[in-house]
PDB file of C-alpha atoms and ligand atoms in Angstrom:
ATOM      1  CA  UNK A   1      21.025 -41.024-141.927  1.00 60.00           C
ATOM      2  CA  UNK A   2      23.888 -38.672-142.422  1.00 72.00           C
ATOM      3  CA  UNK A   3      24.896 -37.507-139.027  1.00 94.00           C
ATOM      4  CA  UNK A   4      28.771 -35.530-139.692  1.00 97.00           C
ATOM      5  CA  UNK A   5      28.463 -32.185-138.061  1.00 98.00           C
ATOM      6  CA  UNK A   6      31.651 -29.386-137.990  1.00 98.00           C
ATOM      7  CA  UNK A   7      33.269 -28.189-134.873  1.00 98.00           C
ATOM      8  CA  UNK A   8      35.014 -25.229-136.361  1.00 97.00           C
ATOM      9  CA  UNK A   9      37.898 -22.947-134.064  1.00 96.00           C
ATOM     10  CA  UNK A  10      41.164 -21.378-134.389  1.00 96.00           C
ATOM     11  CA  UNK A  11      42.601 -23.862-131.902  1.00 97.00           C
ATOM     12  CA  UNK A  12      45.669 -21.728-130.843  1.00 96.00           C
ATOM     13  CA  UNK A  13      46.183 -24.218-129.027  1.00 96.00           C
ATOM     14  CA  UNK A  14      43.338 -26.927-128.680  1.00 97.00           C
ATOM     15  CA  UNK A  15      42.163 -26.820-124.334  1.00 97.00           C
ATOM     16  CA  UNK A  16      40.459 -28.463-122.449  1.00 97.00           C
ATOM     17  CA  UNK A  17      37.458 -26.613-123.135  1.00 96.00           C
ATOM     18  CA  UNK A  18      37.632 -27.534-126.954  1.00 97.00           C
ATOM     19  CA  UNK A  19      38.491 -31.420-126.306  1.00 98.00           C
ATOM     20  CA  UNK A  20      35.130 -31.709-123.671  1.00 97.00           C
ATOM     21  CA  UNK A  21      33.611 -30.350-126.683  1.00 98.00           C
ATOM     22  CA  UNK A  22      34.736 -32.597-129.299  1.00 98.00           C
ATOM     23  CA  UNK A  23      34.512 -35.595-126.951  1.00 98.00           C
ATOM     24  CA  UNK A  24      30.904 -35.476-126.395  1.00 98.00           C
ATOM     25  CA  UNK A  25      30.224 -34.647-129.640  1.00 98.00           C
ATOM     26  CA  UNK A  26      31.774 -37.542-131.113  1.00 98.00           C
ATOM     27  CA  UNK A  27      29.438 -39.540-128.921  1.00 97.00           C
ATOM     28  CA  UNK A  28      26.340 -37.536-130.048  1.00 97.00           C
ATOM     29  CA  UNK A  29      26.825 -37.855-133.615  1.00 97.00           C
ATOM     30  CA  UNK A  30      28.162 -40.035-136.676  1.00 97.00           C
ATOM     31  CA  UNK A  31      31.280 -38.244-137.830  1.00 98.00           C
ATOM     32  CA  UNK A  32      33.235 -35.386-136.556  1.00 98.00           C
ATOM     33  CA  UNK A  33      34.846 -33.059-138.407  1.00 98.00           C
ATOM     34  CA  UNK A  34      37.329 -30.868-136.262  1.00 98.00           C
ATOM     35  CA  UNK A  35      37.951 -28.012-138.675  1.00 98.00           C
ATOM     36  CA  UNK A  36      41.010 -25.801-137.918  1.00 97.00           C
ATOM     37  CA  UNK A  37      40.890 -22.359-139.127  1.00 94.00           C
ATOM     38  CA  UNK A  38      44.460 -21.722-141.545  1.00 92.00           C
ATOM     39  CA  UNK A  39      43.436 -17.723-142.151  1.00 79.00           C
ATOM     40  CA  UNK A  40      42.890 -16.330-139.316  1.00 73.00           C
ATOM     41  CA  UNK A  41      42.100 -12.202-138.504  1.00 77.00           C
ATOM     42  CA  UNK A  42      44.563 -12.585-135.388  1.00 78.00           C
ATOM     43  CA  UNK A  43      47.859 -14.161-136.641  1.00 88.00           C
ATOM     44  CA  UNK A  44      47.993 -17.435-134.787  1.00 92.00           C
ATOM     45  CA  UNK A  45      50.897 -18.177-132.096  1.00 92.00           C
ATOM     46  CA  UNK A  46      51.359 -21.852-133.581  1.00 94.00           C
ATOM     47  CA  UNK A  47      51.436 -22.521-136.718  1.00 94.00           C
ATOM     48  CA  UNK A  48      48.568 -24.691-138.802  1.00 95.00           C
ATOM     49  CA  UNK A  49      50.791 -27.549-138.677  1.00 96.00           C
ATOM     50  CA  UNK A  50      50.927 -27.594-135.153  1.00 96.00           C
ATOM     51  CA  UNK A  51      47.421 -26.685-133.690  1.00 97.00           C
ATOM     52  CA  UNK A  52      46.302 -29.778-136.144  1.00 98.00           C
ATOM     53  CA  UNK A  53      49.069 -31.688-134.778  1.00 97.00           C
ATOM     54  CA  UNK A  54      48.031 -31.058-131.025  1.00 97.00           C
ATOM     55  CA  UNK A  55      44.401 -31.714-131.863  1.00 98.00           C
ATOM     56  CA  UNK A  56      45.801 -34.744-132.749  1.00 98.00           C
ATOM     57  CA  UNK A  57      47.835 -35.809-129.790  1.00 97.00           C
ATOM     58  CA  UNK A  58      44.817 -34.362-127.429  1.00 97.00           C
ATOM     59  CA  UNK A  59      41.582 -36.237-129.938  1.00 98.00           C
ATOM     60  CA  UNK A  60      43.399 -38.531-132.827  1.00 97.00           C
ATOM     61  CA  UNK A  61      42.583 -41.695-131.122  1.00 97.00           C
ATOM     62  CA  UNK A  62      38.452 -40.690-131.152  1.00 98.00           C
ATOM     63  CA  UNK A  63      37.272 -43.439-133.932  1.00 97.00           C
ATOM     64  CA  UNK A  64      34.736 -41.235-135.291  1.00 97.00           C
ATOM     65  CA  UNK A  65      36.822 -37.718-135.467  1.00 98.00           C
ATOM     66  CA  UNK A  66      38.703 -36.553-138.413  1.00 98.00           C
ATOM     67  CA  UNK A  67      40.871 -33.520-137.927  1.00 98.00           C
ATOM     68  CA  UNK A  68      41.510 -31.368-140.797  1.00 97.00           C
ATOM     69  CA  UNK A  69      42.540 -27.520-141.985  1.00 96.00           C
ATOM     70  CA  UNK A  70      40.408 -25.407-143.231  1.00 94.00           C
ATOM     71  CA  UNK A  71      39.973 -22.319-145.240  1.00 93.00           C
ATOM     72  CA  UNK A  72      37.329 -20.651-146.969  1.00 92.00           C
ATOM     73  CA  UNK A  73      33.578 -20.165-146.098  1.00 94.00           C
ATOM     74  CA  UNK A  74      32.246 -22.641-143.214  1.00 95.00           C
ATOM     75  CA  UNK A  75      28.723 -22.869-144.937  1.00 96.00           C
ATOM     76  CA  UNK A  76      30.468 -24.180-148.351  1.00 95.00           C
ATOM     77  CA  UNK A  77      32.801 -26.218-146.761  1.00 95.00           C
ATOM     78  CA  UNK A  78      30.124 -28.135-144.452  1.00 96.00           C
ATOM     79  CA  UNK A  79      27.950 -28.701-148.129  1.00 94.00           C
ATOM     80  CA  UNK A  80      31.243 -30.074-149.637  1.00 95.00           C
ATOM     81  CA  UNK A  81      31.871 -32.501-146.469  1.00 95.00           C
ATOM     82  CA  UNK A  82      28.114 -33.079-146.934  1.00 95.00           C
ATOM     83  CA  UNK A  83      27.754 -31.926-142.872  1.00 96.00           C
ATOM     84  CA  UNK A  84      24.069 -31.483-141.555  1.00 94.00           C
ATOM     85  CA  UNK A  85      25.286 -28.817-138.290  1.00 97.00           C
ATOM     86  CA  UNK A  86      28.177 -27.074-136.738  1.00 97.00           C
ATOM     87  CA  UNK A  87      28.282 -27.800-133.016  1.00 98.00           C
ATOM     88  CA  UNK A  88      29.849 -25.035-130.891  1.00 96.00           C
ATOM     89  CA  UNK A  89      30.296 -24.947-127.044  1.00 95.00           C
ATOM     90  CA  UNK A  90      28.891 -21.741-125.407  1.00 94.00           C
ATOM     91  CA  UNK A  91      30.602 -20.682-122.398  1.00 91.00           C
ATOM     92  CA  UNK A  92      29.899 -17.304-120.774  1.00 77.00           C
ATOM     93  CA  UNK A  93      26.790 -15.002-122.206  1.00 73.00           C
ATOM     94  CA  UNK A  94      29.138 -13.203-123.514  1.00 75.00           C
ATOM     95  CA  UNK A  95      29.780 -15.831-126.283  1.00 83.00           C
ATOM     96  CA  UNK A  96      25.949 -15.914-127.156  1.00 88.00           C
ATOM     97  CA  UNK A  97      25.830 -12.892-129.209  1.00 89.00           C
ATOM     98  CA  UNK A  98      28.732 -13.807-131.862  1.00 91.00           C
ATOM     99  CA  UNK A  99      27.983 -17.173-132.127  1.00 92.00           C
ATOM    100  CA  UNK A 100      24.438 -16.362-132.379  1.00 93.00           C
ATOM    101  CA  UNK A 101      24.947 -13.961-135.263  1.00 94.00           C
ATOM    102  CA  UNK A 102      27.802 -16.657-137.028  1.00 94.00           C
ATOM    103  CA  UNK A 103      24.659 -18.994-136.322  1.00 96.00           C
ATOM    104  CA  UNK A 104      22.157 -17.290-138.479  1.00 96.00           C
ATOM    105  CA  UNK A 105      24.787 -16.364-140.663  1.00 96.00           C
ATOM    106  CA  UNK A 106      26.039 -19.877-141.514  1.00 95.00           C
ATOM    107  CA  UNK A 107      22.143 -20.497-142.145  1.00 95.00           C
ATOM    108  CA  UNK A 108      21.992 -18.299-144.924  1.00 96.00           C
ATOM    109  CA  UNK A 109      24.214 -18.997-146.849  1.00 96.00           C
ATOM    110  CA  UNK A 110      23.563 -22.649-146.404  1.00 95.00           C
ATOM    111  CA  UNK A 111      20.136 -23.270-145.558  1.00 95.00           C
ATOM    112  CA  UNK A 112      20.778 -26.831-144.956  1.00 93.00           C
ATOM    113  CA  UNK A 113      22.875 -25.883-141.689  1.00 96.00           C
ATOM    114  CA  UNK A 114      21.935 -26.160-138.379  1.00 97.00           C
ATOM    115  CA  UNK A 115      24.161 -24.900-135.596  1.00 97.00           C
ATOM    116  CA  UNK A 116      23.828 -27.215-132.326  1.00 97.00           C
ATOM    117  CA  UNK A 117      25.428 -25.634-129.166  1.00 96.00           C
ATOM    118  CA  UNK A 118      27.264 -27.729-125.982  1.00 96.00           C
ATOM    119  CA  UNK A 119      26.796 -25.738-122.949  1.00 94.00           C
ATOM    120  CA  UNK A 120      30.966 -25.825-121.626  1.00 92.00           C
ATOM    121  CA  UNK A 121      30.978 -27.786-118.979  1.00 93.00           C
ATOM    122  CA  UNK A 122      31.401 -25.651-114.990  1.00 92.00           C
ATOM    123  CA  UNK A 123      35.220 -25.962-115.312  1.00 93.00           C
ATOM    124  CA  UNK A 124      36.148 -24.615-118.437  1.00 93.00           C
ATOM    125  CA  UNK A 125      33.246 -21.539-118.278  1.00 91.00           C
ATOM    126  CA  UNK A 126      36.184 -19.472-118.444  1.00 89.00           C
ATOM    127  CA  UNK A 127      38.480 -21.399-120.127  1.00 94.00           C
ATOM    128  CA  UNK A 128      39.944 -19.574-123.860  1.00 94.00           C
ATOM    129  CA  UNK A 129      42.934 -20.527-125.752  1.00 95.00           C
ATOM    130  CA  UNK A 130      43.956 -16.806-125.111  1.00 93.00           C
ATOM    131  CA  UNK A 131      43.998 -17.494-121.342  1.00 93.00           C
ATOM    132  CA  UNK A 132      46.577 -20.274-121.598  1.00 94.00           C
ATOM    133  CA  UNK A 133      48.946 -18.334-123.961  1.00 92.00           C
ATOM    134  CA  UNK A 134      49.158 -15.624-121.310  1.00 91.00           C
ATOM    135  CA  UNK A 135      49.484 -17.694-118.409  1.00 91.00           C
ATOM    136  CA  UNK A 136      52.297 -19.679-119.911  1.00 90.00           C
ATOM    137  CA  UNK A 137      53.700 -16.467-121.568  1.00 86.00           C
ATOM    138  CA  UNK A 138      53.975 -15.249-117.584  1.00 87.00           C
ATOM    139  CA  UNK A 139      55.625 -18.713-116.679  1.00 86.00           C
ATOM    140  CA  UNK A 140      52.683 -20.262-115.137  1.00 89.00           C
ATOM    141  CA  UNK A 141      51.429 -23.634-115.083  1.00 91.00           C
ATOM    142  CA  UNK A 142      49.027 -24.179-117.609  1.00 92.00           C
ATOM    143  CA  UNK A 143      48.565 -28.583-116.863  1.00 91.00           C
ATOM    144  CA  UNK A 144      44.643 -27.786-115.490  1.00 91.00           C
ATOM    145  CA  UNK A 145      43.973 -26.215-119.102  1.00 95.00           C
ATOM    146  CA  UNK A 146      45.559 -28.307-121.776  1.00 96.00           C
ATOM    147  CA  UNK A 147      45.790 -32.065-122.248  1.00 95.00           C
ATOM    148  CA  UNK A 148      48.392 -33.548-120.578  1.00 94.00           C
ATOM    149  CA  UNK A 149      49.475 -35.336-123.671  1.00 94.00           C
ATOM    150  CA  UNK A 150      50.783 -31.685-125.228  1.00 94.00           C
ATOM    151  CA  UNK A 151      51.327 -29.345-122.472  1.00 88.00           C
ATOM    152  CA  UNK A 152      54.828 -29.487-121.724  1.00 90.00           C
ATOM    153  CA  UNK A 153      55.262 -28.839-125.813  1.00 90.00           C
ATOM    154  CA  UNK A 154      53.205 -25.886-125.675  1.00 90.00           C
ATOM    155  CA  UNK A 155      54.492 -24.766-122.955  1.00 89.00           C
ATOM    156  CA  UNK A 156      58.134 -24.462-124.464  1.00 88.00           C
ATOM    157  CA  UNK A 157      56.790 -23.514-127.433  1.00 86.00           C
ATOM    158  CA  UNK A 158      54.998 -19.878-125.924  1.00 84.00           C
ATOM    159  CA  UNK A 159      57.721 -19.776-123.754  1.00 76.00           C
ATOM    160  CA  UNK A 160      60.704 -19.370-126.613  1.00 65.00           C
ATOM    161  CA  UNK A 161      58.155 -17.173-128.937  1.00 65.00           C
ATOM    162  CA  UNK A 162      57.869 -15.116-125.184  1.00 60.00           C
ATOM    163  CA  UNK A 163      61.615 -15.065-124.961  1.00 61.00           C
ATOM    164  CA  UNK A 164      62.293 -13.818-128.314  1.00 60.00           C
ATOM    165  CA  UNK A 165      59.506 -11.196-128.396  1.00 64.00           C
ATOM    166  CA  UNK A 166      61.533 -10.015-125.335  1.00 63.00           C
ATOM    167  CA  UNK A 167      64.897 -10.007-126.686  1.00 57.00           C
ATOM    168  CA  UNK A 168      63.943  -7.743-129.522  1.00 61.00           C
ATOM    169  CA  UNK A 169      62.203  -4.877-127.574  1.00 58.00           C
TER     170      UNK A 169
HETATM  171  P1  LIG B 201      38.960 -19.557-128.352  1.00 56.77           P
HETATM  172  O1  LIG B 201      37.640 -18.863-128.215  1.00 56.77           O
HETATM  173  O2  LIG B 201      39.391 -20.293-127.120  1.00 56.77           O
HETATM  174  O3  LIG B 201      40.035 -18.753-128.985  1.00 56.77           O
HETATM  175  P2  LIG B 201      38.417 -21.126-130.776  1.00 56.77           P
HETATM  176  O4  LIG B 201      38.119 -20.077-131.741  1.00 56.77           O
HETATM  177  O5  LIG B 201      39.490 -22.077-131.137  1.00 56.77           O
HETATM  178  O6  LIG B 201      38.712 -20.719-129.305  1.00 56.77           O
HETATM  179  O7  LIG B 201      37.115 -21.912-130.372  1.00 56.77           O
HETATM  180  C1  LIG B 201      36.388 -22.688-131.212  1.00 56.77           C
HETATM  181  C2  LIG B 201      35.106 -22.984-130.510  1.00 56.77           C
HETATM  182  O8  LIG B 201      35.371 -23.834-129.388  1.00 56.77           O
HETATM  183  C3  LIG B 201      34.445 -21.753-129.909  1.00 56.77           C
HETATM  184  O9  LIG B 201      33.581 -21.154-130.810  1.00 56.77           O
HETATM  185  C4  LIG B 201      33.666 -22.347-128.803  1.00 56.77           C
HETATM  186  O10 LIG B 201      32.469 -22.816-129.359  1.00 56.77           O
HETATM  187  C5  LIG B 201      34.453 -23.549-128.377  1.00 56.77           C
HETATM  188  N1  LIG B 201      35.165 -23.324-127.120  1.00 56.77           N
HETATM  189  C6  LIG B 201      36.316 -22.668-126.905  1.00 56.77           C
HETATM  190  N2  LIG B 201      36.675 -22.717-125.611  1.00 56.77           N
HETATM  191  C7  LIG B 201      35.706 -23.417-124.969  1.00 56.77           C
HETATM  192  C8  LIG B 201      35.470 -23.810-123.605  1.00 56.77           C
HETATM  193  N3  LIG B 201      36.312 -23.466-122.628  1.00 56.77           N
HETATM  194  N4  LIG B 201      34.344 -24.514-123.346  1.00 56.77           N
HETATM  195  C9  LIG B 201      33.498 -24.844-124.333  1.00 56.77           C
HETATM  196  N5  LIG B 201      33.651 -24.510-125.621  1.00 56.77           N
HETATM  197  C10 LIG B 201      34.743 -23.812-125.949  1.00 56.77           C
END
């Protein structure tokens, strides 16, 4: 049986949150896809390049997941990688109601799509890629919310693009 599913995201950059994720969905199903978003609404704060290349650091060594870009519909790109769901964590309700409505979404235009969600797990209920860039923006510590393997790189990395947004106020 085919059992590749999609965990879909921006990833700017990949947490701790995302990697608890991916983690026990690599030991739920066949194949996973980690599928990083290259157009974006928000412009991103690290490049394509680099949130694949953290996701790599932080999952690459996971047998069974494959880390790639991605642009384009989710629905057509899950019936070209021949994937049966998408599998998104939920953290607080106020997640439900978006990913709910992507949910149903997704399902129409691909009727063979399921969405399966991972409830976040206690520690990361609050946990957003947003949150991190802020905190390191500020100069705080952000080793409790990204692997360990990447943190001092994105660290440096918010903290020029901080500098330089400051420097030309
Ligand atoms: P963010 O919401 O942090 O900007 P993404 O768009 O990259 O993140 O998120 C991709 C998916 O990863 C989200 O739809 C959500 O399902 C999941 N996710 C993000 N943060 C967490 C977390 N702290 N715990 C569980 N799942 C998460």
């Amino acid at each position: 049986m085919n059992n590749t599913v999609i965990c879909p995201g921006s990833f700017d950059p990949v947490t701790l949150g995302h990697v608890d994720i991916i983690k026990r969905a690599s030991k739920m199903f066949d194949k996973v896809i980690v599928a990083v978003l290259v157009n974006m609404s928000k412009t991103p704060s690290f490049t394509i390049d680099e949130r694949i290349g953290f996701l790599k650091k932080a999952v690459g060594d996971i047998e069974n997941v494959e880390i790639v870009g991605f642009s384009g519909l989710l629905a057509d790109y899950a019936k070209e990688r021949g994937a049966k769901a998408v599998v998104k964590g939920l953290r607080a309700m106020s997640d439900f109601e978006y990913e709910f409505q992507m949910a149903l979404t997704n399902k129409k235009l691909n009727p063979e799509l399921d969405t399966v969600f991972l409830t976040t797990d206690s520690q990361y209920m609050y946990l957003s890629s947003s949150m991190v860039k802020q905190i390191a923006s500020l100069g705080g510590d952000i080793s409790y919310f990204v692997p360990a393997c990447i943190h001092e790189q994105v660290f440096e990395r918010l903290k020029i693009t901080e500098t330089r947004k400051d420097l030309s106020k």
